[in-house]
Coordinates of C-alpha atoms in Angstrom, one line a residue:
Chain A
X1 CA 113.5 154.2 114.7
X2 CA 111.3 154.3 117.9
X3 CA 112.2 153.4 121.7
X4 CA 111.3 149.7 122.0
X5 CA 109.3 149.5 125.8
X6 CA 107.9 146.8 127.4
X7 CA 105.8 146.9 130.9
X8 CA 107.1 145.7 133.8
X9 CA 105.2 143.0 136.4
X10 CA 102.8 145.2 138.3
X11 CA 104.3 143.2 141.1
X12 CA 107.9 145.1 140.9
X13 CA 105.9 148.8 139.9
X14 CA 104.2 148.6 143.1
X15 CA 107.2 147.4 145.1
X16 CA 108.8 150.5 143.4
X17 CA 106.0 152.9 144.9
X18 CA 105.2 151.0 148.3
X19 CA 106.1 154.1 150.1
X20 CA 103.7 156.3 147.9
X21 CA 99.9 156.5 148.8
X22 CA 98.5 158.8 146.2
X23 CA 100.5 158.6 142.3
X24 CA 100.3 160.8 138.9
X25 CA 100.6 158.5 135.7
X26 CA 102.4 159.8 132.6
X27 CA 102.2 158.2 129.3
X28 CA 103.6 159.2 126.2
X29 CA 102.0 160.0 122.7
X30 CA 104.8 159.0 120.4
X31 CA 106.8 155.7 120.9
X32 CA 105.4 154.3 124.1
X33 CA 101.9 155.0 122.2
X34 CA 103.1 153.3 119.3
X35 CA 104.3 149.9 121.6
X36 CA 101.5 150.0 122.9
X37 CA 103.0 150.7 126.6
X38 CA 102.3 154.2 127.3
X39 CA 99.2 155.2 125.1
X40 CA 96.1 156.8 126.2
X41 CA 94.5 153.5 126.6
X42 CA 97.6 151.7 128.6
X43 CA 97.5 154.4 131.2
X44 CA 94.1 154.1 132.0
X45 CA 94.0 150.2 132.2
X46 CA 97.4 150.8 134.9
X47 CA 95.2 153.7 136.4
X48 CA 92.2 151.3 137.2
X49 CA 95.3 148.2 138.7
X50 CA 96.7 151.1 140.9
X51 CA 93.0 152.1 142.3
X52 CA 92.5 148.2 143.0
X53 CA 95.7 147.7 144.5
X54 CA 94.7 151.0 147.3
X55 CA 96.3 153.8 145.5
X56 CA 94.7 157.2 145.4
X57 CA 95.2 157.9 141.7
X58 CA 95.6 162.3 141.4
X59 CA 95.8 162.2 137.7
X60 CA 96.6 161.3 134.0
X61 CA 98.4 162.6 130.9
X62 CA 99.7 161.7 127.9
X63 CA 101.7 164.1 126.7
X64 CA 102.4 163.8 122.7
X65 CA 106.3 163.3 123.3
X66 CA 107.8 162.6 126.7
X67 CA 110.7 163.4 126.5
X68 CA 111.2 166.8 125.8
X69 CA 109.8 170.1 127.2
X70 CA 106.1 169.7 126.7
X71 CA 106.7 167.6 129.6
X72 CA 107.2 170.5 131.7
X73 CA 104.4 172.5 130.3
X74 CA 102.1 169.8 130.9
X75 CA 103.3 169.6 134.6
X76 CA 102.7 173.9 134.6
X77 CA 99.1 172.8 133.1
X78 CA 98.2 170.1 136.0
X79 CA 99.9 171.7 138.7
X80 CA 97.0 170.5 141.0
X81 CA 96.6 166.9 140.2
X82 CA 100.8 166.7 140.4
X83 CA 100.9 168.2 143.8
X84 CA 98.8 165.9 145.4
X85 CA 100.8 162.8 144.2
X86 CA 103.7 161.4 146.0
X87 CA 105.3 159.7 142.9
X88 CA 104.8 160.4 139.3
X89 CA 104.5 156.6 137.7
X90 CA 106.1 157.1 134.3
X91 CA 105.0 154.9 131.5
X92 CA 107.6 155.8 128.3
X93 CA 110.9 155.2 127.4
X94 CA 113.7 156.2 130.1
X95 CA 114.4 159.3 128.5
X96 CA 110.9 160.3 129.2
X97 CA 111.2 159.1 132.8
X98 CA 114.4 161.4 133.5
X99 CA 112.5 163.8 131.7
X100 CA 110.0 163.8 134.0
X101 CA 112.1 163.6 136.9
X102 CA 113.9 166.8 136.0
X103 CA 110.8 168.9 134.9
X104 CA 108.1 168.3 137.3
X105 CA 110.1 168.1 140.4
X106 CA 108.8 165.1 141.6
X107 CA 110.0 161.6 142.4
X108 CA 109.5 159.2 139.9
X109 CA 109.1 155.7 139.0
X110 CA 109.2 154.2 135.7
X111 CA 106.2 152.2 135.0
X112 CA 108.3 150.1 131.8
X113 CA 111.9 148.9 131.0
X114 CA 113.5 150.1 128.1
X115 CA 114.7 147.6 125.8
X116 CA 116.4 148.5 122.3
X117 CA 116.1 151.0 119.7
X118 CA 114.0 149.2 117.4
X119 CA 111.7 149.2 113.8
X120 CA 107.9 147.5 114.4
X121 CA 108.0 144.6 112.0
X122 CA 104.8 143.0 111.2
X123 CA 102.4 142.3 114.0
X124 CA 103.8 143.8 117.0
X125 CA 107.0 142.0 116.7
X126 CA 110.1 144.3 117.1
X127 CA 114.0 144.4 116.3
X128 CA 117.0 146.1 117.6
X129 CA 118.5 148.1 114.9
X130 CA 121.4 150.7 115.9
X131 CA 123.5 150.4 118.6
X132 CA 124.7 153.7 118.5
X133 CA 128.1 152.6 118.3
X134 CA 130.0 155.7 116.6
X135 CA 131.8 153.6 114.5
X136 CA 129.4 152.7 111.3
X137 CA 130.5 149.9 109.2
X138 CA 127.5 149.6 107.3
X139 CA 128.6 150.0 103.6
X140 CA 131.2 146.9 104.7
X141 CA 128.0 144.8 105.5
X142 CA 125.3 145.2 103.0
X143 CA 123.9 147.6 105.3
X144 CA 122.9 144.8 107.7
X145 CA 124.7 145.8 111.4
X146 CA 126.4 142.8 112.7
X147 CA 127.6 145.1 115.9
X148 CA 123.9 145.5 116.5
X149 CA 122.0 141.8 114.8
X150 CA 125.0 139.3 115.4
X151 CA 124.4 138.8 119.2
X152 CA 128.4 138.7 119.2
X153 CA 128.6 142.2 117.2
X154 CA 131.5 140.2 115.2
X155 CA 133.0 141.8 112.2
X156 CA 134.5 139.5 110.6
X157 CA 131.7 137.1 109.4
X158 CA 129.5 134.2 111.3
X159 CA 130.5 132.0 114.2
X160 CA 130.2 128.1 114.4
X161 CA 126.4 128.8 116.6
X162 CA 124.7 129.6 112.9
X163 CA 122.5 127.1 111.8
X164 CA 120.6 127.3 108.7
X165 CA 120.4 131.1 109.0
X166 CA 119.5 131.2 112.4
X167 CA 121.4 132.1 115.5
X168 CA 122.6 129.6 118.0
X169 CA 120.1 132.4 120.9
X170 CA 117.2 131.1 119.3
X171 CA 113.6 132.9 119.8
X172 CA 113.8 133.3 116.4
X173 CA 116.9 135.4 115.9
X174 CA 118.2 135.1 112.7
X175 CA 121.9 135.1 112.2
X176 CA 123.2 138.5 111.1
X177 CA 126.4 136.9 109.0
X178 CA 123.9 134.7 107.2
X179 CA 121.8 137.5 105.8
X180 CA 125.1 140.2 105.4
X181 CA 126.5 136.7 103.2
X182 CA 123.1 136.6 101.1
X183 CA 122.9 140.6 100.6
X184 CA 126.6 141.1 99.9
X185 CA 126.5 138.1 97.5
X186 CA 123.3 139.1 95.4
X187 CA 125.1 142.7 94.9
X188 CA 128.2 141.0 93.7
X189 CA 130.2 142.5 96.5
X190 CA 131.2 139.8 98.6
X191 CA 135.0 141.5 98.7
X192 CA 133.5 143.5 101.5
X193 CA 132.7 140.6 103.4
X194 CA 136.7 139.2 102.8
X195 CA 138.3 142.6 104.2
X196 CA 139.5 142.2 107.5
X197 CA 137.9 143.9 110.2
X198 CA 140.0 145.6 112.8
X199 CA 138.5 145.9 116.5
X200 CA 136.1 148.5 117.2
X201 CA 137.2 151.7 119.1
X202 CA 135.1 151.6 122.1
X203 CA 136.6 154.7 122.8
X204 CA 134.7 156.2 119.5
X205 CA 131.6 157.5 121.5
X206 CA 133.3 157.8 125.5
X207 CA 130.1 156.7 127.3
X208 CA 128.4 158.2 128.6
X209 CA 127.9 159.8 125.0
X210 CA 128.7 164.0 125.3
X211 CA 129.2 166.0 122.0
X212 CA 129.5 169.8 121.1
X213 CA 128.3 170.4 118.1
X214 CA 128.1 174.1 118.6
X215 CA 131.5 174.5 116.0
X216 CA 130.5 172.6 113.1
X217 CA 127.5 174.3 112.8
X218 CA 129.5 177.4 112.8
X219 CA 131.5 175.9 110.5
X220 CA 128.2 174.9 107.7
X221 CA 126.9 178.3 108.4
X222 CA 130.1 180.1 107.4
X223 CA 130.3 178.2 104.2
Chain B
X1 CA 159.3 125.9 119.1
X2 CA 156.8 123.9 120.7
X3 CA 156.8 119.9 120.2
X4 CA 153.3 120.4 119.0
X5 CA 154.8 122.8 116.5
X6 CA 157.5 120.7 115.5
X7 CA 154.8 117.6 115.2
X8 CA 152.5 120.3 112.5
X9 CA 155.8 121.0 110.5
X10 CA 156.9 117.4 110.2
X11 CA 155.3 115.2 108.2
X12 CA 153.9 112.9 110.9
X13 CA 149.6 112.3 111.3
X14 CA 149.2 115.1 113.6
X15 CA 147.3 113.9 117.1
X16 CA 145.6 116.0 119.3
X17 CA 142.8 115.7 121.7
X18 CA 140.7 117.6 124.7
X19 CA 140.2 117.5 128.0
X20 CA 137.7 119.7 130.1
X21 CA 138.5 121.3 133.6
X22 CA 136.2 120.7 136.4
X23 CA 133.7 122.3 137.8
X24 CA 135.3 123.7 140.7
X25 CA 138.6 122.8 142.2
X26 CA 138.8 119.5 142.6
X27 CA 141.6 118.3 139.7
X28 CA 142.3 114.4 140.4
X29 CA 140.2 113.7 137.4
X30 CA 141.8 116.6 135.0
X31 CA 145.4 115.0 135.9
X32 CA 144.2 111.5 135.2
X33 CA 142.7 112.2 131.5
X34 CA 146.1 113.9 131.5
X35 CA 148.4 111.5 132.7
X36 CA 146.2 108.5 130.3
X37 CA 146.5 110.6 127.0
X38 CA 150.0 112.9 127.3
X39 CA 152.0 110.1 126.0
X40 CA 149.5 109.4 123.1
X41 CA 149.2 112.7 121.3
X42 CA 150.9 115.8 120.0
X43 CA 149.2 118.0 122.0
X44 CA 146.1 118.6 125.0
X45 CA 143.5 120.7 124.0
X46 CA 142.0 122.6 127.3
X47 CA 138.8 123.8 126.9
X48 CA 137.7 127.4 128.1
X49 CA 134.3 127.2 130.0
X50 CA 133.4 125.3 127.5
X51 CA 129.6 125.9 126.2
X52 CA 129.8 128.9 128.6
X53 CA 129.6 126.6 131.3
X54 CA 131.6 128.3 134.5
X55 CA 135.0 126.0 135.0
X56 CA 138.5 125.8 136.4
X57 CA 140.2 127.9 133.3
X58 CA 141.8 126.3 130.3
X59 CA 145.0 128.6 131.2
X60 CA 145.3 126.6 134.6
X61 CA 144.7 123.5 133.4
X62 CA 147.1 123.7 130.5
X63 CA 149.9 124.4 132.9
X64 CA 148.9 121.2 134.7
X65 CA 149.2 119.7 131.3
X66 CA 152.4 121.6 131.2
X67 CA 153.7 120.6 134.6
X68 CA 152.9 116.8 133.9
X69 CA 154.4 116.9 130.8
X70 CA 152.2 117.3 128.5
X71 CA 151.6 119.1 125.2
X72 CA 149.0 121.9 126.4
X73 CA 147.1 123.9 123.7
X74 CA 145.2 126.8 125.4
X75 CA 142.1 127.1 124.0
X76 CA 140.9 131.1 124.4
X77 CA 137.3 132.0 123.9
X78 CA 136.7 135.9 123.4
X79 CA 133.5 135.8 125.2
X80 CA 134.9 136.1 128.7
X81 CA 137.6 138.9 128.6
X82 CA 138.6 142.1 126.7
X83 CA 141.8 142.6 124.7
X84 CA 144.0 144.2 127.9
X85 CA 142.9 140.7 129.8
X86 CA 143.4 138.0 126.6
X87 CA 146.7 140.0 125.8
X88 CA 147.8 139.8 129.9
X89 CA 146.7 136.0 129.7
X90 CA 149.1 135.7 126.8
X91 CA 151.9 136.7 128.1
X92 CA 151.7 134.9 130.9
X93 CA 150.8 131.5 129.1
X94 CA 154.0 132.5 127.0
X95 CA 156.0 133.0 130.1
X96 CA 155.3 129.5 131.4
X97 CA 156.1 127.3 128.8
X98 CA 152.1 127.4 127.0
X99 CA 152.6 128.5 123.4
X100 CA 150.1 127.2 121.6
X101 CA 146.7 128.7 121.3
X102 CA 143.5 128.2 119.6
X103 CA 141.5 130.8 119.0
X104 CA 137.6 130.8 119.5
X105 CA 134.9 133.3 119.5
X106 CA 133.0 131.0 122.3
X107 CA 129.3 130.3 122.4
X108 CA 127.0 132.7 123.2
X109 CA 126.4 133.2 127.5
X110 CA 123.3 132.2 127.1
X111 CA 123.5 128.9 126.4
X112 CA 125.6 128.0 129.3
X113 CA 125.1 128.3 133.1
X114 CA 125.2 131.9 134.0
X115 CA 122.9 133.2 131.6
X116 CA 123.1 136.9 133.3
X117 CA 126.4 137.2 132.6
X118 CA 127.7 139.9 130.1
X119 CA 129.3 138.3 127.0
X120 CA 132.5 140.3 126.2
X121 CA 133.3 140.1 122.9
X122 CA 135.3 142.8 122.5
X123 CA 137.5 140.7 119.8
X124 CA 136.4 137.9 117.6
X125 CA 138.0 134.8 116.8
X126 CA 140.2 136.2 113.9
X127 CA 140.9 139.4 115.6
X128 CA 142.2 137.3 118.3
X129 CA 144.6 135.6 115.9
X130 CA 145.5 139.1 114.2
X131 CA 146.2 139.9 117.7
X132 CA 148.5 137.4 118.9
X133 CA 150.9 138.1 115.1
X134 CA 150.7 141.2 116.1
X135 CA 152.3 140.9 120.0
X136 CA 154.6 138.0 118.7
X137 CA 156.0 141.2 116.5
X138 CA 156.7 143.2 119.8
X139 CA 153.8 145.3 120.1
X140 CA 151.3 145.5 122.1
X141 CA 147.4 146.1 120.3
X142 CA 147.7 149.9 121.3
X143 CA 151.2 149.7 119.5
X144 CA 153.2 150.0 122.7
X145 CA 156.8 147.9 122.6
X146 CA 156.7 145.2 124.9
X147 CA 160.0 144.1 127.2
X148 CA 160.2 140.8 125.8
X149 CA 158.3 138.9 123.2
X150 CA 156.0 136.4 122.9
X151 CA 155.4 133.7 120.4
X152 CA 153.0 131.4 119.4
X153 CA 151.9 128.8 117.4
X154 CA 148.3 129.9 116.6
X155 CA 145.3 128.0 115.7
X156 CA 141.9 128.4 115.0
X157 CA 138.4 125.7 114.1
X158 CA 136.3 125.8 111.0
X159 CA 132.8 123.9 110.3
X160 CA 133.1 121.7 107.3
X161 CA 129.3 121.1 108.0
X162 CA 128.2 124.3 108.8
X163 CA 124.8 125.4 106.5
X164 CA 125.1 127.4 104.6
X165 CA 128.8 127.0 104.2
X166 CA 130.1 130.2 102.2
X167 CA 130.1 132.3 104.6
X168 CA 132.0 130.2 107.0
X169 CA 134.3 129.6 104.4
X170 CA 135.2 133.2 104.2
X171 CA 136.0 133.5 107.7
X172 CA 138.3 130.5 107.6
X173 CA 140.0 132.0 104.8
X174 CA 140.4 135.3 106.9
X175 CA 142.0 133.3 109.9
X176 CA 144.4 132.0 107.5
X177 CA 145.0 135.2 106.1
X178 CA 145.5 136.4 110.1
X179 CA 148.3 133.9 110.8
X180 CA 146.3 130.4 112.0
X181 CA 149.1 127.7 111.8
X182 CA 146.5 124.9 111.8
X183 CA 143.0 124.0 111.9
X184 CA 140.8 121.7 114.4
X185 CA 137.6 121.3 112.6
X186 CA 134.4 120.8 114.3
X187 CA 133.0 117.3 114.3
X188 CA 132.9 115.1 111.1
X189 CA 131.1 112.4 110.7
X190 CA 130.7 112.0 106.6
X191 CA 134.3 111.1 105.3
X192 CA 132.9 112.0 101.6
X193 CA 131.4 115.4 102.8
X194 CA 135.1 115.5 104.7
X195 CA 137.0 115.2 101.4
X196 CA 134.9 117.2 99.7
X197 CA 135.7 120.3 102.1
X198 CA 139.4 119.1 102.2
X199 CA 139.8 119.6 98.5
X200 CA 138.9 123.0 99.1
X201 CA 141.2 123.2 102.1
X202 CA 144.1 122.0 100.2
X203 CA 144.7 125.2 98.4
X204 CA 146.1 126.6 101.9
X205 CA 149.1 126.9 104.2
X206 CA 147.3 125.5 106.7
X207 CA 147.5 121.9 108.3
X208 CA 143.9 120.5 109.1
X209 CA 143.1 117.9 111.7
X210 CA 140.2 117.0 111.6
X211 CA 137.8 117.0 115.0
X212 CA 136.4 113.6 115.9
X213 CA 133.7 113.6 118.6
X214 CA 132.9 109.8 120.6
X215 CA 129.6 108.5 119.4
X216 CA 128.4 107.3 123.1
X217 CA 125.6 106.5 121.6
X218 CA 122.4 106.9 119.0
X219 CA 121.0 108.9 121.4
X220 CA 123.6 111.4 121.5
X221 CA 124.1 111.2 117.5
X222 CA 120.1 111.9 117.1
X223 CA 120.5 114.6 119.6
X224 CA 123.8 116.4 117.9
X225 CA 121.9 116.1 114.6
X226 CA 119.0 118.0 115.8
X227 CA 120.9 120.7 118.3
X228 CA 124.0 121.2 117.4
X229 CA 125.0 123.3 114.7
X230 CA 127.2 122.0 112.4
X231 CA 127.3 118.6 113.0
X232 CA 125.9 116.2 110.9
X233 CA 126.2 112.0 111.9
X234 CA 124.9 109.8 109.0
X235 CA 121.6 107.3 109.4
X236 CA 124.1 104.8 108.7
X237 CA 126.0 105.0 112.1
X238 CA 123.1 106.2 113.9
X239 CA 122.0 102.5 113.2
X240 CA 125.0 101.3 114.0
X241 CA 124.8 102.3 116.8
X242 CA 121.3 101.5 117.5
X243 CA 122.4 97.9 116.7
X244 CA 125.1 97.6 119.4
X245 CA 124.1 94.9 121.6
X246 CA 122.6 96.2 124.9
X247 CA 125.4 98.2 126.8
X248 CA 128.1 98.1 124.0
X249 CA 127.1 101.6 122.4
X250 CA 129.7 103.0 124.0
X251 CA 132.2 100.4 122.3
X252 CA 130.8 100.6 119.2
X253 CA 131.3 104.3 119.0
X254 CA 134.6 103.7 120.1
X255 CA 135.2 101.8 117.1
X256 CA 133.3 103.8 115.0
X257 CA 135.9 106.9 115.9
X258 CA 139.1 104.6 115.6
X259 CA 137.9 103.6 112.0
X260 CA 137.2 107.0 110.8
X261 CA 140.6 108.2 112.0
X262 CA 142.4 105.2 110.3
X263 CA 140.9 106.2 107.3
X264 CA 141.7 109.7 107.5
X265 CA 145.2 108.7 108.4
X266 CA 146.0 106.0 105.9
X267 CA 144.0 107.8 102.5
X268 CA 145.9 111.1 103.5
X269 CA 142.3 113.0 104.3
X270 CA 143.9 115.2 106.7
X271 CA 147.3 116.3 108.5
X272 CA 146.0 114.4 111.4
X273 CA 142.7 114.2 113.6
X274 CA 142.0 116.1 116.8
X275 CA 139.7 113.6 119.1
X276 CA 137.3 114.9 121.7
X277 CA 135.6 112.1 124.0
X278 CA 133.9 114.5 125.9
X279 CA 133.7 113.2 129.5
X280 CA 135.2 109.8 128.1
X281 CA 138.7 110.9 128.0
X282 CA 139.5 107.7 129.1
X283 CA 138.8 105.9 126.0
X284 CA 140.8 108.0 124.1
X285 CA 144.4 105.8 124.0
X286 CA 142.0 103.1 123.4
X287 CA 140.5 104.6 120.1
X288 CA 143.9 105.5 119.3
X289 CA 145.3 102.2 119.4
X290 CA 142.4 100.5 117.5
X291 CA 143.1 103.2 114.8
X292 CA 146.7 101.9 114.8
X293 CA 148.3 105.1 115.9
X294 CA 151.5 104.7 117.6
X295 CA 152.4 107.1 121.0
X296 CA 152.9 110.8 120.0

């Protein structure tokens, strides 16, 4: 499961840094590399737009995660480069932007919008796979999530949008009752799909999502 | 108990039909569909921004119904409001005389007109039903007592056409199962693909009219076929429709609806027929009549 990113126009990036003459760009080496939004290569192309739209470009880097310390230490490591930039143009995931925010002290500006939590399918194309709901009804559902792939998140099987598999969104969404239906049915175990499904507890993971974890790995030490 | 009610548990052809709210607040057409069909039917559907469309809401306009003396059923989508605002809207449909409901999931927000909007959700269709038994038994969802107590006569649609069925069939058994008192179906065009899912149907507790949308024209039967899902309009009246002389495709499907629910009614298809003319409610005591059903 990777951070699905996508870049946004260069028309609202710059509108986002108007104030800022001279900017540090930040990719990142793991899921904005791997969507091709924040790799070594995308940074350098948006390094070359910024120059030709009048920016004074201080720096680069790709750090190989963005959002977790090395983000700091790579700030320690181009202390000089950073210092002379007004902004620091952030192209990863938002985690990786607040990461950067917090760690190098500057203001920031994220370069990309992120869009789901996602698996790569074949070419390029992406899907939204976990919600992080706190509630998991997958062994109820052939382990197809209809919170997260049934547009509605219903739980209790398809509404009257499906058509021939597909979902009444379109772009090529495919409707998540259809495939539970086929999956459930081919394992013989279409009684899962016939259970009543009370309402979610949105109350299950009080957003936004805090957890001490601190006594149950106490408790698994202990035992 | 609601005349409505009383019309499902006789042994009458059960008559409903729809009317959609306007955009805005401008009623004089509402009342008029009204005022045409209220003697002709067992009950007034009101439609809830239909197709995600933003309207005056179906709880307004089914206390209109109310107030002119109509037979309102509230139709409730899930896509607009939580459980605290669909139970609040209960009660206070209860507490003015609008007791029956159908319960819908509602379309997705995107197809409709304010495609920014956040779809809701928060209950589906059958939860919705599950809900309303469970507040007509004095509790709120949370399990709180309530001062007083609602009840309803619940309803809910299925898709006789939908592809692939199974799964939809499953769901309409788990509405059942939650309490649905009857059935509108979406529209049927195929009286032998009708039977078939009627023979099925038979087997529950439920009473079944069956949803008949006016043909306007071939048009409009080419375009449901290839857009909407779930419907299905044979070649066969497609070019009946195409042969209507010029300007009469509108009576033709007039006729067309007013045979299919005399045939429903007089071979005992269904309990009755729910008739949507959407944005021809005028027509609609006119395809009624040529059908041969009497007032309501």
């Amino acid at each position: 499961m990777k951070t699905i990113t996508q870049q946004k126009p260069l028309e609202e990036i710059l509108e986002s840094i108007a104030r800022d003459t001279s900017v540090f760009i930040v990719g990142c080496g793991t899921c904005a590399t791997l969507c091709r939004t924040g790799g070594v290569e995308e940074v350098a192309v948006m390094a070359e737009k910024l120059r030709d739209a009048g920016k004074i470009v201080t720096g680069t880097a790709v750090p190989p995660t963005g959002c977790d310390e090395v983000t700091g230490e790579m700030g320690r490591a181009l202390r000089d480069p950073l210092a002379g930039a007004d902004v620091v143009l952030v192209m990863s995931c938002a985690f990786g932007v607040q990461t950067a925010a917090s760690q190098l002290k500057k203001p920031v500006a994220p370069a990309l919008d992120t869009l789901f939590m996602g698996k790569e399918g074949p070419a390029g194309r992406y899907s939204e796979i976990c919600m992080q709901c706190g509630q998991c009804v997958l062994s109820a559902t052939g382990g197809i999530c209809p919170v997260t792939v049934c547009h509605k998140g219903l739980l209790n099987g398809p509404c009257g949008g499906t058509n021939e598999g597909m979902c009444e969104v379109g772009s090529g969404r495919e409707c998540a009752w259809t495939l539970i239906y086929g999956r459930l049915q081919a394992q013989g175990r279409l009684d899962a799909m016939r259970k009543y499904q009370a309402p979610k507890s949105y109350n299950a993971t009080l957003r936004p999502g805090m957890i001490d974890l601190t006594h149950s790995r106490e408790e698994a030490a202990k035992q | 108990m609601s005349r409505f009610k009383e019309a499902l548990d006789s042994d009458k052809f059960v008559v409903t039909c729809e009317i959609g709210p306007p955009k805005g607040v401008n009623l004089d057409k509402m009342r008029h569909h009204v005022e045409l069909v209220k003697d002709h039917v067992d009950g007034i559907n009101v439609t809830d921004n239909q197709s995600s469309v933003l309207r005056y809401p179906s709880l307004g306009g089914a206390l209109i119904v109310k107030e002119m003396g109509g037979e309102p059923i509230l139709q409730m989508t899930c896509r607009d409001r939580n459980r605290i605002a669909l139970q609040a809207d209960l009660f206070f449909a209860y507490s003015r005389g609008v007791t029956n409901v159908l319960c819908l999931t509602g379309d997705a927000v995107v197809v409709g007109d304010h495609k920014d909007a956040k779809g809701v959700f928060d209950l589906d269709s059958v939860q919705l039903l599950d809900t309303i038994h469970t507040i007509s038994e004095g509790t709120d969802l949370a399990g709180n007592p309530l001062d007083g107590t609602p009840r309803f006569c619940k309803g809910a649609i299925v898709t006789p056409e939908a592809r692939p069925l199974e799964p939809q069939l499953i769901k309409f058994e788990k509405k059942i199962e939650a309490g649905a008192e009857f059935i509108q179906t979406q529209a049927i065009y195929d009286l032998d693909n009708f039977r078939n899912f009627m023979d099925y149907a038979r087997q529950f507790n439920v009473k079944i009219l069956a949803g008949i949308v006016l043909l306007t024209s071939a048009g409009m039967a080419k375009f449901m076929n290839a857009r909407v899902p779930g419907i299905f309009v044979p070649q066969s009246l497609i070019e009946e429709l195409e042969g209507a002389p010029k300007g009469k495709a509108l009576e033709t499907g007039i006729r067309i609806a007013a045979r299919m629910i005399r045939s429903i009614k007089e071979e005992k298809i269904a309990d009755g027929v729910h008739v949507m003319a959407i944005g021809k409610e005028e027509v609609v005591p006119r395809i009624l009549d040529l059908a041969g059903i009497n007032s309501g």
